[in-house]
PDB file of C-alpha atoms and ligand atoms in Angstrom:
ATOM      1  CA  MET A 158     199.977 -58.254  17.957  1.00 60.00           C
ATOM      2  CA  SER A 159     197.620 -60.652  16.470  1.00 84.00           C
ATOM      3  CA  ARG A 160     194.509 -61.921  18.348  1.00 96.00           C
ATOM      4  CA  LYS A 161     192.657 -65.066  17.404  1.00 96.00           C
ATOM      5  CA  PRO A 162     189.051 -64.030  16.743  1.00 97.00           C
ATOM      6  CA  LEU A 163     186.425 -65.230  18.974  1.00 98.00           C
ATOM      7  CA  ILE A 164     183.034 -65.789  18.093  1.00 98.00           C
ATOM      8  CA  ALA A 165     180.555 -66.102  20.987  1.00 98.00           C
ATOM      9  CA  ALA A 166     176.344 -67.133  20.977  1.00 98.00           C
ATOM     10  CA  ASN A 167     174.364 -65.609  23.631  1.00 98.00           C
ATOM     11  CA  TRP A 168     171.180 -67.747  23.558  1.00 98.00           C
ATOM     12  CA  LYS A 169     169.550 -65.336  26.102  1.00 98.00           C
ATOM     13  CA  MET A 170     166.433 -67.332  27.201  1.00 98.00           C
ATOM     14  CA  TYR A 171     166.052 -69.447  24.176  1.00 98.00           C
ATOM     15  CA  LYS A 172     166.487 -73.284  23.879  1.00 98.00           C
ATOM     16  CA  THR A 173     165.382 -75.890  26.389  1.00 98.00           C
ATOM     17  CA  PRO A 174     168.354 -78.658  26.877  1.00 98.00           C
ATOM     18  CA  ALA A 175     166.925 -80.727  24.055  1.00 98.00           C
ATOM     19  CA  GLN A 176     166.640 -77.793  21.849  1.00 98.00           C
ATOM     20  CA  ALA A 177     170.320 -76.858  22.532  1.00 98.00           C
ATOM     21  CA  GLU A 178     171.375 -80.205  21.737  1.00 98.00           C
ATOM     22  CA  GLU A 179     169.915 -80.327  18.735  1.00 98.00           C
ATOM     23  CA  PHE A 180     171.559 -76.984  17.792  1.00 98.00           C
ATOM     24  CA  VAL A 181     174.974 -78.434  18.555  1.00 98.00           C
ATOM     25  CA  LYS A 182     174.229 -81.744  16.757  1.00 98.00           C
ATOM     26  CA  LYS A 183     173.522 -79.721  13.467  1.00 98.00           C
ATOM     27  CA  PHE A 184     176.244 -76.838  14.350  1.00 98.00           C
ATOM     28  CA  LEU A 185     179.360 -79.235  14.876  1.00 98.00           C
ATOM     29  CA  PRO A 186     179.495 -80.737  11.265  1.00 98.00           C
ATOM     30  CA  LEU A 187     179.061 -76.728   9.866  1.00 98.00           C
ATOM     31  CA  VAL A 188     182.439 -75.691  11.870  1.00 97.00           C
ATOM     32  CA  ALA A 189     184.372 -78.951  11.821  1.00 96.00           C
ATOM     33  CA  GLU A 190     187.114 -77.763   9.238  1.00 94.00           C
ATOM     34  CA  GLN A 191     187.297 -74.167  10.619  1.00 94.00           C
ATOM     35  CA  THR A 192     190.285 -73.352  12.993  1.00 93.00           C
ATOM     36  CA  ARG A 193     190.445 -69.619  12.351  1.00 94.00           C
ATOM     37  CA  ALA A 194     188.509 -68.724  15.569  1.00 97.00           C
ATOM     38  CA  GLU A 195     187.351 -69.912  18.834  1.00 98.00           C
ATOM     39  CA  ILE A 196     183.778 -70.407  19.479  1.00 98.00           C
ATOM     40  CA  VAL A 197     182.088 -70.036  22.654  1.00 98.00           C
ATOM     41  CA  LEU A 198     178.287 -71.055  23.325  1.00 98.00           C
ATOM     42  CA  CYS A 199     176.447 -69.163  26.052  1.00 99.00           C
ATOM     43  CA  PRO A 200     172.986 -71.227  26.400  1.00 98.00           C
ATOM     44  CA  SER A 201     170.603 -70.769  29.602  1.00 98.00           C
ATOM     45  CA  ALA A 202     172.182 -72.374  33.173  1.00 98.00           C
ATOM     46  CA  ILE A 203     169.519 -74.971  32.535  1.00 98.00           C
ATOM     47  CA  SER A 204     171.249 -75.980  29.466  1.00 98.00           C
ATOM     48  CA  LEU A 205     174.868 -75.648  30.326  1.00 98.00           C
ATOM     49  CA  ALA A 206     175.321 -79.525  31.180  1.00 98.00           C
ATOM     50  CA  ALA A 207     173.614 -80.799  27.982  1.00 98.00           C
ATOM     51  CA  VAL A 208     175.870 -77.975  25.574  1.00 98.00           C
ATOM     52  CA  VAL A 209     179.049 -79.033  27.441  1.00 98.00           C
ATOM     53  CA  ALA A 210     178.110 -83.071  26.957  1.00 98.00           C
ATOM     54  CA  ALA A 211     177.172 -82.203  23.415  1.00 98.00           C
ATOM     55  CA  VAL A 212     180.323 -80.395  22.291  1.00 98.00           C
ATOM     56  CA  LYS A 213     182.919 -82.558  24.215  1.00 97.00           C
ATOM     57  CA  ASP A 214     186.165 -82.737  22.226  1.00 96.00           C
ATOM     58  CA  SER A 215     185.249 -80.130  19.572  1.00 97.00           C
ATOM     59  CA  GLY A 216     187.087 -77.603  20.890  1.00 97.00           C
ATOM     60  CA  ILE A 217     183.931 -75.262  21.332  1.00 98.00           C
ATOM     61  CA  ALA A 218     183.807 -73.802  25.058  1.00 98.00           C
ATOM     62  CA  VAL A 219     180.869 -73.151  26.955  1.00 98.00           C
ATOM     63  CA  GLY A 220     179.988 -70.275  28.952  1.00 98.00           C
ATOM     64  CA  GLY A 221     177.105 -69.086  31.395  1.00 98.00           C
ATOM     65  CA  GLN A 222     174.929 -65.974  30.791  1.00 98.00           C
ATOM     66  CA  ASN A 223     175.602 -64.404  34.179  1.00 98.00           C
ATOM     67  CA  MET A 224     176.665 -65.401  37.544  1.00 98.00           C
ATOM     68  CA  HIS A 225     176.541 -64.020  41.387  1.00 98.00           C
ATOM     69  CA  TRP A 226     180.023 -62.968  42.678  1.00 98.00           C
ATOM     70  CA  ALA A 227     179.470 -65.360  45.854  1.00 98.00           C
ATOM     71  CA  GLU A 228     180.687 -68.804  45.823  1.00 97.00           C
ATOM     72  CA  GLU A 229     177.540 -70.004  47.578  1.00 98.00           C
ATOM     73  CA  GLY A 230     175.089 -68.433  49.945  1.00 98.00           C
ATOM     74  CA  ALA A 231     171.172 -67.543  50.458  1.00 98.00           C
ATOM     75  CA  TYR A 232     170.798 -66.051  46.839  1.00 98.00           C
ATOM     76  CA  THR A 233     167.583 -67.690  45.654  1.00 98.00           C
ATOM     77  CA  GLY A 234     167.591 -67.968  42.018  1.00 97.00           C
ATOM     78  CA  GLU A 235     170.978 -67.611  41.308  1.00 98.00           C
ATOM     79  CA  THR A 236     174.250 -69.495  39.961  1.00 98.00           C
ATOM     80  CA  SER A 237     177.735 -69.257  41.335  1.00 98.00           C
ATOM     81  CA  PRO A 238     180.805 -69.145  39.648  1.00 98.00           C
ATOM     82  CA  LEU A 239     181.593 -72.859  41.565  1.00 98.00           C
ATOM     83  CA  MET A 240     178.482 -74.291  39.971  1.00 98.00           C
ATOM     84  CA  LEU A 241     179.557 -72.817  36.601  1.00 98.00           C
ATOM     85  CA  LYS A 242     182.939 -74.419  36.963  1.00 98.00           C
ATOM     86  CA  ALA A 243     181.112 -77.830  37.949  1.00 98.00           C
ATOM     87  CA  VAL A 244     179.163 -77.953  34.921  1.00 98.00           C
ATOM     88  CA  GLY A 245     182.185 -77.556  32.612  1.00 98.00           C
ATOM     89  CA  ALA A 246     181.612 -73.891  31.767  1.00 98.00           C
ATOM     90  CA  THR A 247     184.987 -72.086  31.218  1.00 98.00           C
ATOM     91  CA  HIS A 248     183.621 -68.437  30.117  1.00 98.00           C
ATOM     92  CA  VAL A 249     180.537 -66.028  31.692  1.00 98.00           C
ATOM     93  CA  ILE A 250     179.164 -63.272  30.241  1.00 98.00           C
ATOM     94  CA  ILE A 251     178.998 -60.557  32.752  1.00 98.00           C
ATOM     95  CA  GLY A 252     177.130 -56.946  32.490  1.00 98.00           C
ATOM     96  CA  HIS A 253     174.757 -57.775  29.285  1.00 98.00           C
ATOM     97  CA  SER A 254     173.019 -54.565  28.974  1.00 97.00           C
ATOM     98  CA  GLU A 255     169.767 -56.825  29.806  1.00 97.00           C
ATOM     99  CA  ARG A 256     171.109 -57.506  33.111  1.00 98.00           C
ATOM    100  CA  ARG A 257     171.808 -54.001  33.629  1.00 97.00           C
ATOM    101  CA  GLN A 258     168.490 -52.641  32.015  1.00 96.00           C
ATOM    102  CA  TYR A 259     166.044 -55.212  33.441  1.00 97.00           C
ATOM    103  CA  PHE A 260     167.845 -56.717  36.752  1.00 97.00           C
ATOM    104  CA  SER A 261     169.239 -53.501  38.085  1.00 97.00           C
ATOM    105  CA  GLU A 262     172.876 -54.726  37.718  1.00 98.00           C
ATOM    106  CA  THR A 263     175.317 -51.695  38.296  1.00 98.00           C
ATOM    107  CA  ASP A 264     178.782 -50.995  37.034  1.00 98.00           C
ATOM    108  CA  GLU A 265     180.098 -51.810  40.977  1.00 98.00           C
ATOM    109  CA  MET A 266     177.934 -55.557  40.495  1.00 98.00           C
ATOM    110  CA  VAL A 267     179.640 -56.119  37.377  1.00 98.00           C
ATOM    111  CA  ASN A 268     183.321 -55.735  38.958  1.00 98.00           C
ATOM    112  CA  GLN A 269     182.710 -57.735  41.549  1.00 98.00           C
ATOM    113  CA  LYS A 270     181.385 -60.461  39.249  1.00 98.00           C
ATOM    114  CA  ILE A 271     184.481 -59.971  37.334  1.00 98.00           C
ATOM    115  CA  LEU A 272     186.703 -60.295  40.529  1.00 98.00           C
ATOM    116  CA  SER A 273     184.969 -63.304  41.301  1.00 98.00           C
ATOM    117  CA  ALA A 274     185.417 -64.977  38.032  1.00 98.00           C
ATOM    118  CA  VAL A 275     188.930 -64.063  37.833  1.00 98.00           C
ATOM    119  CA  LYS A 276     189.564 -65.938  41.049  1.00 98.00           C
ATOM    120  CA  ASN A 277     187.629 -69.078  40.009  1.00 98.00           C
ATOM    121  CA  ASN A 278     189.064 -69.340  36.744  1.00 98.00           C
ATOM    122  CA  LEU A 279     186.281 -68.385  34.528  1.00 98.00           C
ATOM    123  CA  THR A 280     186.992 -66.014  31.638  1.00 98.00           C
ATOM    124  CA  PRO A 281     184.657 -63.333  31.817  1.00 98.00           C
ATOM    125  CA  ILE A 282     182.990 -61.655  28.652  1.00 98.00           C
ATOM    126  CA  ILE A 283     182.548 -58.368  29.901  1.00 98.00           C
ATOM    127  CA  CYS A 284     179.569 -56.288  28.135  1.00 98.00           C
ATOM    128  CA  ILE A 285     179.807 -52.710  28.147  1.00 98.00           C
ATOM    129  CA  GLY A 286     178.098 -49.989  25.661  1.00 98.00           C
ATOM    130  CA  GLU A 287     176.079 -46.790  25.476  1.00 97.00           C
ATOM    131  CA  THR A 288     172.300 -46.231  25.179  1.00 96.00           C
ATOM    132  CA  LEU A 289     170.548 -44.354  22.140  1.00 94.00           C
ATOM    133  CA  ASP A 290     170.200 -41.457  24.486  1.00 95.00           C
ATOM    134  CA  GLU A 291     173.703 -41.349  25.751  1.00 96.00           C
ATOM    135  CA  ARG A 292     175.023 -41.622  22.191  1.00 95.00           C
ATOM    136  CA  GLU A 293     172.670 -38.629  20.745  1.00 93.00           C
ATOM    137  CA  ALA A 294     174.030 -36.904  23.917  1.00 96.00           C
ATOM    138  CA  GLY A 295     177.710 -37.306  22.565  1.00 96.00           C
ATOM    139  CA  LYS A 296     178.223 -39.371  25.853  1.00 97.00           C
ATOM    140  CA  THR A 297     179.241 -42.483  24.143  1.00 97.00           C
ATOM    141  CA  GLU A 298     183.227 -42.401  25.042  1.00 97.00           C
ATOM    142  CA  GLU A 299     182.374 -40.819  28.334  1.00 97.00           C
ATOM    143  CA  VAL A 300     180.070 -44.010  29.062  1.00 98.00           C
ATOM    144  CA  LEU A 301     182.516 -46.496  27.847  1.00 98.00           C
ATOM    145  CA  LEU A 302     185.271 -45.271  29.750  1.00 98.00           C
ATOM    146  CA  ARG A 303     183.313 -45.056  32.952  1.00 98.00           C
ATOM    147  CA  GLN A 304     182.117 -48.617  32.511  1.00 98.00           C
ATOM    148  CA  CYS A 305     185.338 -50.023  31.793  1.00 98.00           C
ATOM    149  CA  GLN A 306     186.973 -47.858  34.852  1.00 98.00           C
ATOM    150  CA  ILE A 307     184.448 -49.218  37.360  1.00 98.00           C
ATOM    151  CA  ALA A 308     184.343 -52.855  35.723  1.00 98.00           C
ATOM    152  CA  LEU A 309     188.390 -53.271  36.227  1.00 98.00           C
ATOM    153  CA  LYS A 310     188.741 -51.801  39.255  1.00 98.00           C
ATOM    154  CA  GLY A 311     191.113 -53.900  41.446  1.00 98.00           C
ATOM    155  CA  VAL A 312     191.932 -56.195  38.302  1.00 98.00           C
ATOM    156  CA  VAL A 313     195.443 -57.697  38.142  1.00 97.00           C
ATOM    157  CA  PRO A 314     196.791 -56.883  35.075  1.00 97.00           C
ATOM    158  CA  GLU A 315     198.244 -60.042  34.365  1.00 96.00           C
ATOM    159  CA  SER A 316     194.829 -62.106  34.989  1.00 96.00           C
ATOM    160  CA  ALA A 317     193.250 -59.361  32.421  1.00 97.00           C
ATOM    161  CA  GLU A 318     194.935 -60.794  29.401  1.00 97.00           C
ATOM    162  CA  SER A 319     192.799 -63.645  29.147  1.00 97.00           C
ATOM    163  CA  PHE A 320     189.506 -61.289  29.062  1.00 98.00           C
ATOM    164  CA  VAL A 321     187.188 -60.943  26.790  1.00 98.00           C
ATOM    165  CA  MET A 322     185.228 -57.431  26.439  1.00 98.00           C
ATOM    166  CA  ALA A 323     182.161 -56.832  24.326  1.00 98.00           C
ATOM    167  CA  TYR A 324     181.081 -53.689  22.842  1.00 97.00           C
ATOM    168  CA  GLU A 325     177.224 -53.720  22.654  1.00 97.00           C
ATOM    169  CA  PRO A 326     175.642 -50.650  21.987  1.00 97.00           C
ATOM    170  CA  VAL A 327     171.829 -51.073  23.534  1.00 95.00           C
ATOM    171  CA  TRP A 328     170.475 -49.549  20.862  1.00 94.00           C
ATOM    172  CA  ALA A 329     171.828 -51.935  18.031  1.00 94.00           C
ATOM    173  CA  ILE A 330     170.574 -54.878  20.370  1.00 92.00           C
ATOM    174  CA  GLY A 331     167.829 -57.011  18.637  1.00 89.00           C
ATOM    175  CA  THR A 332     166.902 -54.005  16.634  1.00 91.00           C
ATOM    176  CA  GLY A 333     168.387 -54.845  13.231  1.00 88.00           C
ATOM    177  CA  ARG A 334     170.132 -51.628  13.856  1.00 89.00           C
ATOM    178  CA  THR A 335     173.693 -52.303  13.594  1.00 89.00           C
ATOM    179  CA  ALA A 336     176.516 -50.008  14.325  1.00 90.00           C
ATOM    180  CA  THR A 337     178.701 -48.949  11.050  1.00 93.00           C
ATOM    181  CA  PRO A 338     181.911 -50.632  11.205  1.00 94.00           C
ATOM    182  CA  GLU A 339     183.457 -47.297  11.368  1.00 93.00           C
ATOM    183  CA  MET A 340     181.407 -46.511  14.643  1.00 94.00           C
ATOM    184  CA  ALA A 341     182.224 -49.631  16.109  1.00 95.00           C
ATOM    185  CA  GLY A 342     185.986 -49.342  15.311  1.00 95.00           C
ATOM    186  CA  LEU A 343     186.108 -46.002  17.066  1.00 96.00           C
ATOM    187  CA  ALA A 344     184.272 -47.503  20.167  1.00 97.00           C
ATOM    188  CA  HIS A 345     186.714 -50.412  20.126  1.00 97.00           C
ATOM    189  CA  PHE A 346     189.530 -47.985  20.021  1.00 97.00           C
ATOM    190  CA  HIS A 347     188.368 -45.858  23.035  1.00 97.00           C
ATOM    191  CA  ILE A 348     187.756 -48.966  25.074  1.00 98.00           C
ATOM    192  CA  ARG A 349     191.443 -50.565  24.281  1.00 98.00           C
ATOM    193  CA  SER A 350     192.946 -47.051  25.082  1.00 98.00           C
ATOM    194  CA  GLN A 351     191.359 -47.118  28.505  1.00 98.00           C
ATOM    195  CA  VAL A 352     192.241 -50.469  29.241  1.00 98.00           C
ATOM    196  CA  ALA A 353     195.731 -49.807  28.291  1.00 98.00           C
ATOM    197  CA  ARG A 354     195.368 -46.714  30.577  1.00 98.00           C
ATOM    198  CA  LEU A 355     194.280 -48.778  33.598  1.00 98.00           C
ATOM    199  CA  LEU A 356     195.854 -52.296  33.178  1.00 98.00           C
ATOM    200  CA  GLY A 357     198.888 -51.545  30.789  1.00 98.00           C
ATOM    201  CA  ARG A 358     199.537 -51.676  27.065  1.00 97.00           C
ATOM    202  CA  LYS A 359     200.373 -55.570  27.509  1.00 97.00           C
ATOM    203  CA  ALA A 360     196.937 -56.408  28.659  1.00 97.00           C
ATOM    204  CA  ALA A 361     194.976 -54.098  26.256  1.00 98.00           C
ATOM    205  CA  ASP A 362     196.903 -55.750  23.490  1.00 97.00           C
ATOM    206  CA  ALA A 363     195.862 -59.312  24.738  1.00 97.00           C
ATOM    207  CA  ILE A 364     192.280 -58.473  25.388  1.00 98.00           C
ATOM    208  CA  ARG A 365     190.015 -59.453  22.581  1.00 98.00           C
ATOM    209  CA  ILE A 366     186.974 -56.813  22.419  1.00 98.00           C
ATOM    210  CA  LEU A 367     183.727 -58.191  20.428  1.00 98.00           C
ATOM    211  CA  TYR A 368     181.156 -56.606  18.821  1.00 97.00           C
ATOM    212  CA  GLY A 369     177.898 -57.087  19.609  1.00 97.00           C
ATOM    213  CA  GLY A 370     174.191 -55.828  18.200  1.00 96.00           C
ATOM    214  CA  SER A 371     172.557 -56.965  15.389  1.00 95.00           C
ATOM    215  CA  VAL A 372     175.618 -59.038  13.933  1.00 96.00           C
ATOM    216  CA  LYS A 373     174.042 -61.316  11.188  1.00 96.00           C
ATOM    217  CA  PRO A 374     175.925 -63.657   8.313  1.00 97.00           C
ATOM    218  CA  ASP A 375     175.880 -60.283   5.901  1.00 96.00           C
ATOM    219  CA  ASN A 376     177.390 -57.836   8.021  1.00 95.00           C
ATOM    220  CA  ALA A 377     179.787 -60.016  10.016  1.00 95.00           C
ATOM    221  CA  SER A 378     182.793 -59.729   7.564  1.00 93.00           C
ATOM    222  CA  ALA A 379     182.436 -55.956   7.229  1.00 94.00           C
ATOM    223  CA  LEU A 380     182.669 -55.556  10.932  1.00 93.00           C
ATOM    224  CA  ALA A 381     185.413 -58.164  11.419  1.00 90.00           C
ATOM    225  CA  ASN A 382     187.850 -55.994   8.744  1.00 90.00           C
ATOM    226  CA  GLN A 383     188.108 -53.346  11.453  1.00 93.00           C
ATOM    227  CA  PRO A 384     191.501 -54.016  12.947  1.00 92.00           C
ATOM    228  CA  GLU A 385     190.178 -53.365  16.717  1.00 94.00           C
ATOM    229  CA  ILE A 386     187.241 -55.854  16.220  1.00 96.00           C
ATOM    230  CA  ASP A 387     188.233 -59.348  17.411  1.00 97.00           C
ATOM    231  CA  GLY A 388     184.875 -61.151  16.907  1.00 97.00           C
ATOM    232  CA  ALA A 389     181.624 -61.123  17.517  1.00 97.00           C
ATOM    233  CA  LEU A 390     178.905 -61.443  20.513  1.00 98.00           C
ATOM    234  CA  VAL A 391     175.741 -62.791  18.622  1.00 98.00           C
ATOM    235  CA  GLY A 392     172.103 -62.735  20.104  1.00 98.00           C
ATOM    236  CA  GLY A 393     169.427 -63.654  17.715  1.00 97.00           C
ATOM    237  CA  ALA A 394     171.536 -64.888  14.490  1.00 98.00           C
ATOM    238  CA  SER A 395     173.168 -67.257  16.771  1.00 98.00           C
ATOM    239  CA  LEU A 396     170.234 -69.415  17.501  1.00 98.00           C
ATOM    240  CA  ASP A 397     169.993 -71.199  14.116  1.00 98.00           C
ATOM    241  CA  PRO A 398     172.958 -73.380  13.495  1.00 98.00           C
ATOM    242  CA  LEU A 399     173.351 -72.493   9.931  1.00 98.00           C
ATOM    243  CA  SER A 400     173.372 -68.872  10.464  1.00 98.00           C
ATOM    244  CA  PHE A 401     175.688 -68.988  13.020  1.00 98.00           C
ATOM    245  CA  SER A 402     178.142 -71.019  11.350  1.00 98.00           C
ATOM    246  CA  LYS A 403     178.106 -68.744   8.471  1.00 97.00           C
ATOM    247  CA  ILE A 404     178.966 -65.790  11.259  1.00 97.00           C
ATOM    248  CA  VAL A 405     182.231 -67.753  12.463  1.00 97.00           C
ATOM    249  CA  ASP A 406     183.133 -68.497   8.800  1.00 93.00           C
ATOM    250  CA  TYR A 407     182.678 -64.600   7.603  1.00 85.00           C
TER     251      TYR A 407
HETATM  252  P1  LIG B 762     171.572 -59.405  18.896  1.00 91.87           P
HETATM  253  O1  LIG B 762     172.370 -60.009  18.029  1.00 91.87           O
HETATM  254  O2  LIG B 762     170.153 -60.256  18.606  1.00 91.87           O
HETATM  255  O3  LIG B 762     171.379 -57.978  18.294  1.00 91.87           O
HETATM  256  O4  LIG B 762     171.861 -59.519  20.110  1.00 91.87           O
HETATM  257  C1  LIG B 762     173.106 -59.094  20.945  1.00 91.87           C
HETATM  258  C2  LIG B 762     173.461 -59.238  22.049  1.00 91.87           C
HETATM  259  O5  LIG B 762     172.641 -58.782  23.137  1.00 91.87           O
HETATM  260  C3  LIG B 762     174.540 -60.501  22.313  1.00 91.87           C
HETATM  261  O6  LIG B 762     174.865 -60.547  23.751  1.00 91.87           O
END
């Protein structure tokens, strides 16, 4: 089954709206000819509207980096799915390890956010991955299976076909240490098998699983050549238009 590759930029807490617009201005001509991959830009919430306007008619999608599961309420500082939709976002990153690590997000919160994304027609980009301690203790597979199981609780298989998952080993994020293509390929295989157990083969075959963690222009193609890897979720190397366009083109 062929899945269209998806390359997503996670800009984290970088770029003001003006800087985000500047990026798009330089980036669009660099990827104008490419049709092989879908591209999603995930700026900070404050830059979403500027990026949505800047990518208009380019085919590039825009996503949030996080959201609350509630549609509205007294949750100071949070962004709701309705707000993401209202500014034109179509995707949302859920459960990034930085949210789990620094903002105490649990698997159960990730699950609530995923159910809310589905209800609100946002495509979730669900991040999972093991820490270095977990890998060294031989627990990688166990951790991935648990994260998938809780994240996908209550999800209707048909609604999961458009889901995007991202395997982001925590020890590879922002460290320059990438998982080898074989390591990542094996982790992706475990994730897809778990999705098949939980939601059936059809959903498992349709879901795109991205690799994230120190993806750069020079390692993107080796990772993408793994049959289980359907694209990349890129942090640092997505901040520069030229380097991100090279990853899109790998
Ligand atoms: P880096 O590409 O900077 O390692 O970040 C990966 C990441 O966290 C993407 O979500």
